[in-house]
XYZ file of C-alpha atoms in Angstrom:
450
model
C 1.703 -25.371 1.977
C 4.665 -26.752 0.101
C 7.736 -27.793 2.060
C 9.606 -24.629 1.033
C 6.627 -22.428 2.004
C 6.356 -24.246 5.327
C 10.057 -23.663 5.923
C 9.634 -19.939 5.220
C 6.514 -19.756 7.379
C 8.233 -21.515 10.278
C 11.200 -19.146 10.123
C 8.803 -16.280 10.874
C 8.813 -17.290 14.507
C 11.704 -14.811 14.378
C 10.051 -11.531 13.228
C 13.267 -10.465 11.491
C 12.661 -13.287 9.001
C 9.196 -12.237 7.867
C 8.572 -12.892 4.165
C 6.670 -9.737 3.237
C 6.927 -8.377 -0.314
C 6.131 -4.708 -0.926
C 5.618 -3.377 -4.465
C 5.082 0.285 -5.312
C 3.464 1.252 -8.615
C 3.611 4.947 -9.468
C 0.721 5.945 -11.767
C 0.386 9.072 -13.905
C -3.118 9.730 -12.541
C -5.677 8.221 -10.220
C -7.371 5.145 -11.679
C -11.056 4.949 -12.459
C -12.076 3.481 -9.144
C -15.010 1.320 -10.267
C -12.841 -0.275 -12.947
C -9.991 -0.652 -10.481
C -12.171 -2.441 -7.929
C -13.483 -4.756 -10.637
C -9.953 -5.599 -11.835
C -8.766 -6.435 -8.305
C -11.883 -8.513 -7.683
C -11.219 -10.378 -10.936
C -7.588 -10.934 -9.963
C -8.576 -12.566 -6.666
C -10.843 -14.914 -8.605
C -8.103 -15.776 -11.074
C -5.824 -16.692 -8.146
C -8.257 -18.064 -5.523
C -5.550 -18.232 -2.863
C -5.989 -14.453 -2.566
C -9.431 -15.255 -1.131
C -8.076 -17.928 1.213
C -6.695 -17.728 4.714
C -4.420 -20.055 6.603
C -5.915 -22.451 9.140
C -3.798 -24.271 11.708
C -3.813 -28.054 11.895
C -4.239 -29.617 15.366
C -1.019 -30.121 17.316
C 1.019 -28.732 14.445
C 1.360 -32.201 12.900
C 0.966 -30.718 9.427
C 1.496 -27.204 8.072
C -1.345 -24.674 8.016
C -3.742 -25.273 5.134
C -5.383 -22.798 2.789
C -9.137 -22.577 3.235
C -11.691 -20.153 1.702
C -12.187 -17.071 3.869
C -15.917 -17.020 4.593
C -15.524 -13.433 5.796
C -13.585 -12.228 2.755
C -14.048 -8.459 2.496
C -12.501 -6.802 -0.550
C -12.765 -3.243 0.876
C -10.633 -4.336 3.839
C -7.872 -5.425 1.453
C -8.124 -2.473 -0.954
C -7.894 0.976 0.599
C -7.833 4.521 -0.807
C -6.116 7.306 1.144
C -4.852 10.822 0.442
C -1.093 11.147 0.831
C 0.055 13.564 3.561
C 2.661 16.284 2.908
C 5.052 16.418 1.190
C 2.957 14.075 -1.006
C 5.868 12.839 -3.115
C 7.741 9.574 -3.549
C 9.368 9.952 -0.117
C 5.881 9.944 1.420
C 5.017 6.762 -0.433
C 8.257 5.042 0.615
C 7.719 6.037 4.244
C 4.294 4.389 4.182
C 5.692 1.378 2.313
C 8.374 0.789 4.934
C 5.769 0.708 7.706
C 3.879 -1.882 5.666
C 7.100 -3.899 5.354
C 7.537 -3.871 9.144
C 3.899 -4.694 10.007
C 2.781 -8.301 10.441
C -0.213 -9.664 8.545
C -3.548 -10.355 10.196
C -3.450 -14.190 10.286
C -7.256 -14.355 10.303
C -7.421 -12.900 6.777
C -5.843 -13.520 3.345
C -2.218 -12.406 3.368
C -2.302 -9.337 1.121
C -3.377 -5.692 0.990
C -3.361 -2.795 -1.504
C -3.296 0.860 -0.495
C -3.927 3.496 -3.173
C -2.319 6.821 -2.224
C -3.852 9.732 -4.112
C -3.133 13.442 -4.038
C 0.554 13.135 -4.962
C 2.428 15.989 -6.610
C 1.716 16.227 -10.324
C -1.680 14.490 -9.904
C 0.092 11.166 -9.581
C -1.170 8.195 -7.577
C 0.747 5.301 -6.031
C -0.362 1.763 -5.348
C 1.395 0.070 -2.428
C 0.930 -3.693 -2.646
C 1.730 -5.859 0.364
C 1.734 -9.633 -0.093
C 3.175 -12.621 1.722
C 5.809 -14.564 -0.181
C 3.801 -17.793 0.139
C 1.187 -16.281 -2.215
C 3.631 -15.496 -4.999
C 7.234 -14.952 -6.020
C 8.517 -12.239 -8.347
C 7.691 -13.960 -11.628
C 4.342 -15.105 -10.243
C 3.624 -11.496 -9.295
C 4.242 -10.411 -12.886
C 1.820 -13.112 -14.042
C -0.842 -11.868 -11.628
C -0.243 -8.293 -12.787
C -0.995 -9.464 -16.318
C -4.481 -10.468 -15.164
C -5.139 -7.197 -13.305
C -3.439 -4.543 -15.418
C -4.343 -3.530 -18.978
C -2.289 -2.845 -22.106
C -4.249 0.285 -23.074
C -5.936 3.076 -21.152
C -9.291 1.932 -22.503
C -8.813 -1.551 -21.050
C -7.970 -5.054 -22.227
C -10.759 -7.462 -23.229
C -10.763 -10.587 -21.070
C -11.895 -13.954 -22.348
C -13.854 -14.951 -19.289
C -14.758 -13.889 -15.796
C -13.600 -16.490 -13.270
C -15.905 -17.354 -10.402
C -13.132 -17.929 -7.882
C -15.140 -20.787 -6.396
C -13.154 -23.679 -4.951
C -14.443 -27.054 -3.791
C -15.033 -27.117 -0.030
C -12.425 -28.894 2.025
C -14.320 -31.490 4.000
C -11.377 -33.295 5.532
C -11.087 -33.358 9.279
C -7.974 -32.300 11.128
C -6.769 -35.902 11.209
C -7.557 -36.154 7.511
C -5.370 -33.107 6.861
C -2.501 -34.631 8.802
C -2.765 -37.954 6.992
C -3.166 -36.356 3.572
C -0.219 -34.015 3.992
C 2.150 -36.682 5.280
C 1.022 -38.970 2.476
C 1.713 -36.244 -0.092
C 5.143 -35.595 1.422
C 5.980 -39.276 1.274
C 4.674 -39.585 -2.266
C 6.709 -36.604 -3.430
C 9.860 -37.922 -1.825
C 9.231 -41.292 -3.443
C 8.700 -39.648 -6.843
C 11.849 -37.609 -6.408
C 13.726 -40.667 -5.304
C 12.475 -42.805 -8.176
C 13.259 -40.137 -10.733
C 16.818 -40.181 -9.397
C 17.254 -43.820 -8.405
C 15.881 -45.581 -11.484
C 18.120 -43.816 -14.021
C 20.993 -44.208 -11.575
C 20.310 -47.933 -11.264
C 20.476 -48.330 -15.033
C 23.676 -46.301 -15.213
C 25.135 -48.480 -12.448
C 24.867 -51.413 -14.795
C 26.034 -49.610 -17.928
C 28.601 -47.227 -16.429
C 29.295 -47.912 -12.735
C 32.245 -45.500 -12.435
C 30.207 -42.593 -13.769
C 27.352 -43.492 -11.416
C 29.609 -43.333 -8.365
C 30.986 -39.973 -9.480
C 27.490 -38.579 -10.005
C 26.377 -39.812 -6.593
C 29.324 -38.124 -4.924
C 28.604 -34.932 -6.905
C 24.972 -34.868 -5.743
C 25.981 -35.465 -2.126
C 28.564 -32.675 -2.263
C 26.010 -30.375 -3.896
C 23.491 -30.991 -1.114
C 26.175 -30.158 1.452
C 27.003 -26.900 -0.360
C 23.326 -26.013 -0.666
C 22.337 -26.762 2.945
C 25.520 -26.127 4.919
C 25.136 -23.951 8.031
C 26.590 -20.437 7.921
C 28.072 -19.246 11.175
C 29.889 -15.998 10.312
C 29.153 -12.748 8.474
C 31.648 -11.761 5.783
C 30.947 -8.015 5.948
C 32.756 -6.355 8.864
C 30.294 -3.438 8.673
C 26.797 -4.814 7.949
C 26.643 -7.086 10.982
C 23.812 -5.950 13.264
C 20.193 -7.034 12.724
C 16.882 -5.529 13.891
C 13.196 -5.176 13.004
C 13.698 -1.679 11.539
C 13.499 -1.190 7.761
C 14.338 1.710 5.462
C 13.648 1.865 1.717
C 15.419 3.615 -1.153
C 15.276 3.432 -4.941
C 17.431 3.818 -8.052
C 16.474 4.102 -11.743
C 18.784 2.687 -14.423
C 18.437 2.620 -18.202
C 17.653 -0.955 -19.258
C 19.206 -0.361 -22.688
C 22.434 0.956 -21.170
C 22.618 -1.943 -18.705
C 22.009 -4.434 -21.511
C 24.684 -2.756 -23.649
C 27.206 -2.984 -20.807
C 26.378 -6.632 -20.245
C 26.697 -7.372 -23.964
C 30.095 -5.655 -24.082
C 31.379 -8.178 -21.531
C 29.584 -11.130 -23.127
C 27.360 -11.455 -20.081
C 23.730 -11.059 -18.986
C 21.907 -8.119 -17.431
C 21.835 -10.074 -14.181
C 25.652 -10.189 -14.253
C 25.760 -6.418 -14.840
C 23.310 -5.900 -11.966
C 25.387 -8.017 -9.576
C 28.612 -6.323 -10.640
C 27.108 -2.887 -9.965
C 25.971 -4.046 -6.529
C 29.415 -5.403 -5.636
C 31.239 -2.296 -6.865
C 28.839 -0.226 -4.776
C 29.377 -2.404 -1.710
C 33.139 -2.130 -2.210
C 32.892 1.664 -2.178
C 30.602 1.609 0.858
C 33.016 -0.522 2.874
C 35.964 1.632 1.794
C 34.151 4.747 3.061
C 33.767 2.989 6.406
C 37.477 2.189 6.452
C 36.757 -1.538 6.337
C 37.774 -2.982 2.940
C 36.185 -6.334 2.165
C 37.133 -8.965 -0.398
C 34.036 -11.181 -0.380
C 30.348 -10.942 0.499
C 27.756 -13.692 0.786
C 24.578 -13.394 -1.276
C 21.255 -15.193 -1.312
C 19.895 -15.419 -4.845
C 16.424 -16.709 -5.755
C 16.479 -19.347 -8.503
C 13.199 -19.922 -10.301
C 11.804 -23.469 -10.436
C 8.682 -22.342 -12.329
C 7.524 -24.366 -15.323
C 4.826 -23.808 -17.942
C 2.644 -26.304 -16.058
C 2.563 -24.253 -12.856
C -0.537 -22.236 -11.999
C -0.477 -18.428 -11.909
C 1.099 -17.069 -8.755
C 2.472 -19.314 -6.075
C 6.001 -19.505 -4.757
C 8.208 -21.427 -7.188
C 11.725 -20.467 -6.184
C 14.584 -21.844 -4.189
C 17.298 -19.795 -2.499
C 20.963 -20.387 -3.253
C 23.552 -18.905 -0.889
C 27.092 -18.400 -2.130
C 30.116 -16.115 -1.891
C 30.883 -13.340 -4.389
C 34.256 -11.613 -4.952
C 34.724 -7.872 -4.546
C 38.485 -7.846 -5.202
C 38.376 -8.110 -9.008
C 39.356 -4.683 -10.321
C 38.280 -4.954 -13.960
C 34.526 -4.452 -14.456
C 34.309 -6.854 -17.406
C 36.403 -9.452 -15.566
C 34.127 -9.125 -12.537
C 31.022 -9.604 -14.671
C 32.443 -12.689 -16.379
C 33.410 -14.170 -13.016
C 29.879 -13.582 -11.730
C 28.411 -15.093 -14.879
C 30.356 -18.324 -14.295
C 29.482 -18.436 -10.571
C 25.748 -17.960 -11.127
C 25.691 -20.454 -14.009
C 27.399 -23.059 -11.809
C 24.821 -22.565 -9.054
C 21.913 -22.839 -11.487
C 23.329 -26.217 -12.536
C 23.865 -27.488 -8.991
C 22.372 -31.019 -8.689
C 20.819 -30.030 -5.326
C 18.566 -27.352 -6.878
C 15.839 -29.799 -8.053
C 15.998 -31.434 -4.610
C 15.360 -28.194 -2.699
C 11.830 -29.188 -1.661
C 13.132 -32.451 -0.214
C 15.924 -30.565 1.570
C 13.323 -28.177 3.000
C 11.342 -31.212 4.196
C 14.391 -32.360 6.146
C 14.893 -28.868 7.622
C 11.223 -28.769 8.638
C 11.906 -31.646 11.046
C 14.506 -29.615 12.934
C 13.883 -27.053 15.694
C 13.467 -23.610 14.153
C 15.939 -22.093 16.601
C 18.755 -24.150 15.087
C 18.190 -22.722 11.616
C 17.284 -19.047 11.969
C 20.768 -17.785 12.975
C 22.360 -18.861 9.686
C 20.105 -16.511 7.686
C 21.460 -13.552 9.627
C 25.007 -14.288 8.480
C 24.159 -13.738 4.806
C 25.122 -10.219 3.718
C 22.433 -9.426 1.140
C 19.781 -10.745 -1.233
C 19.846 -9.877 -4.930
C 16.894 -10.588 -7.206
C 16.446 -9.725 -10.889
C 12.805 -9.885 -12.058
C 11.947 -9.479 -15.759
C 9.021 -7.076 -16.068
C 6.967 -5.765 -18.960
C 8.567 -4.329 -22.120
C 5.301 -2.550 -22.979
C 3.187 0.036 -21.189
C 0.720 -1.142 -18.536
C -2.368 0.574 -17.177
C -4.354 0.305 -13.955
C -7.967 1.167 -14.785
C -6.984 3.986 -17.147
C -3.889 5.172 -15.257
C -0.493 4.430 -16.797
C 2.104 2.653 -14.677
C 5.132 4.943 -14.861
C 7.450 3.190 -12.374
C 7.543 -0.101 -10.474
C 9.662 -0.681 -7.375
C 9.720 -4.068 -5.667
C 11.035 -4.453 -2.115
C 11.669 -8.082 -1.240
C 12.061 -9.293 2.354
C 15.492 -9.045 3.944
C 15.005 -12.541 5.468
C 17.657 -11.863 8.075
C 20.205 -10.275 5.723
C 21.420 -6.680 5.761
C 19.346 -5.752 2.722
C 17.323 -7.024 -0.220
C 17.969 -5.424 -3.615
C 15.341 -6.257 -6.242
C 15.704 -5.090 -9.833
C 12.607 -5.095 -12.047
C 12.486 -3.892 -15.653
C 9.588 -1.887 -17.049
C 9.359 -0.228 -20.480
C 13.036 0.528 -20.977
C 14.007 1.259 -17.379
C 15.295 -0.951 -14.587
C 13.908 0.070 -11.199
C 15.915 -0.975 -8.145
C 14.136 -1.306 -4.804
C 16.371 -1.478 -1.722
C 14.937 -2.789 1.544
C 17.576 -2.351 4.254
C 17.815 -3.358 7.897
C 18.383 -0.089 9.763
C 20.744 -1.723 12.269
C 22.932 -3.226 9.557
C 22.841 -0.087 7.379
C 22.067 3.032 9.457
C 23.274 5.293 6.626
C 21.177 4.081 3.700
C 21.562 7.343 1.686
C 25.328 6.763 1.685
C 24.927 3.162 0.526
C 22.455 4.259 -2.157
C 24.987 6.778 -3.467
C 27.651 4.053 -3.520
C 25.347 1.719 -5.429
C 24.567 4.509 -7.889
C 28.318 4.883 -8.461
C 28.509 1.127 -8.963
C 25.907 1.280 -11.727
C 27.661 4.297 -13.268
C 30.882 2.274 -13.401
C 29.168 -0.648 -15.092
C 27.323 1.569 -17.580
C 30.607 3.097 -18.798
C 31.897 -0.351 -19.785
C 31.072 -0.087 -23.539
C 33.119 3.137 -23.680
C 36.227 1.626 -22.079
């Protein structure tokens, strides 16, 4: 495990901080099952970690390691059921929420797919459950590209991977030594990549070097500072209960609104969320001026393998008291851009390494004082097929990780699909919040006409 994955894994000692991702794919028909099984089998060979399980290291002196699952059983991970009445999207979401609340079997690879057939209109739904340590949002899209096709007839593949991995012959002590060596080596590399240029600048421009050092130190403090209070006066309670809801938004209309303000679709998405939250708090008679968000920032490069978790999480405060929609979007654009440029972002793995040395109980409470998570995942602009069945809709439900809710927006063939995973204690009236968020998107989408 990487330091950030270890940090996430350790946080799960509190069940409210489980890192389970649920994705629902709505298909226009049931897939051809033999082809479907073959595509999933191929996908697990393309990303061998999907055939690995976690094994503990003696005395916990190193994080769990990934080892091949000698008992890997594809039929256990891929299931086919007939949806009960009313056999519509609400049925699928009810099943998906139970998957979101259910822990993984630690003796097996951390994923599962349930195909729900018999839906109204001859539709079928795939409910994918995966642990965040196996992939992030962009990694999930990459994996989908290896499993899904671009035509009903199928997509020719260049080769069939074996999925074989070299056996790990190290002993427990060898694991401990190897991991601590790798941690030290990474910290040294990170340090050298920072120190050597800084040393040269100290000679050539000492004043600038001091300023940059202070800026990095301040950035680390902003990135890692403890959070001890919740900004929302309404979404304060936390529990293990989860409820899911969805919204569909025209990608073209959202892009047009963003363009009208000179901003990005992510800015339009955030603005819609904040306008919706503002309306929700007003309906509860508790106006709020700011909320705290956790936003995933991708660290993925072209050199990274398919899948895997290559994100860091930035936590910062967003304003709700800016009346003008375009002004709000431009403010958000500047805030997000500043956080993407924070000097601490490339150091997030080293910061996680420091956190991993602290007792978990000191760290978990600060996650529960963040109001919500917002994630914008670019999907496919072209049609996708699962063994002959067209993917009509995709909803992703990221983990709440101690917040009141996770809102994940994923684009697919001209539509943005919003998946909302809410803590039932923080938001006991999710239909009301969903209506408020819908109004928020409606407000943003009218921007080009104002």
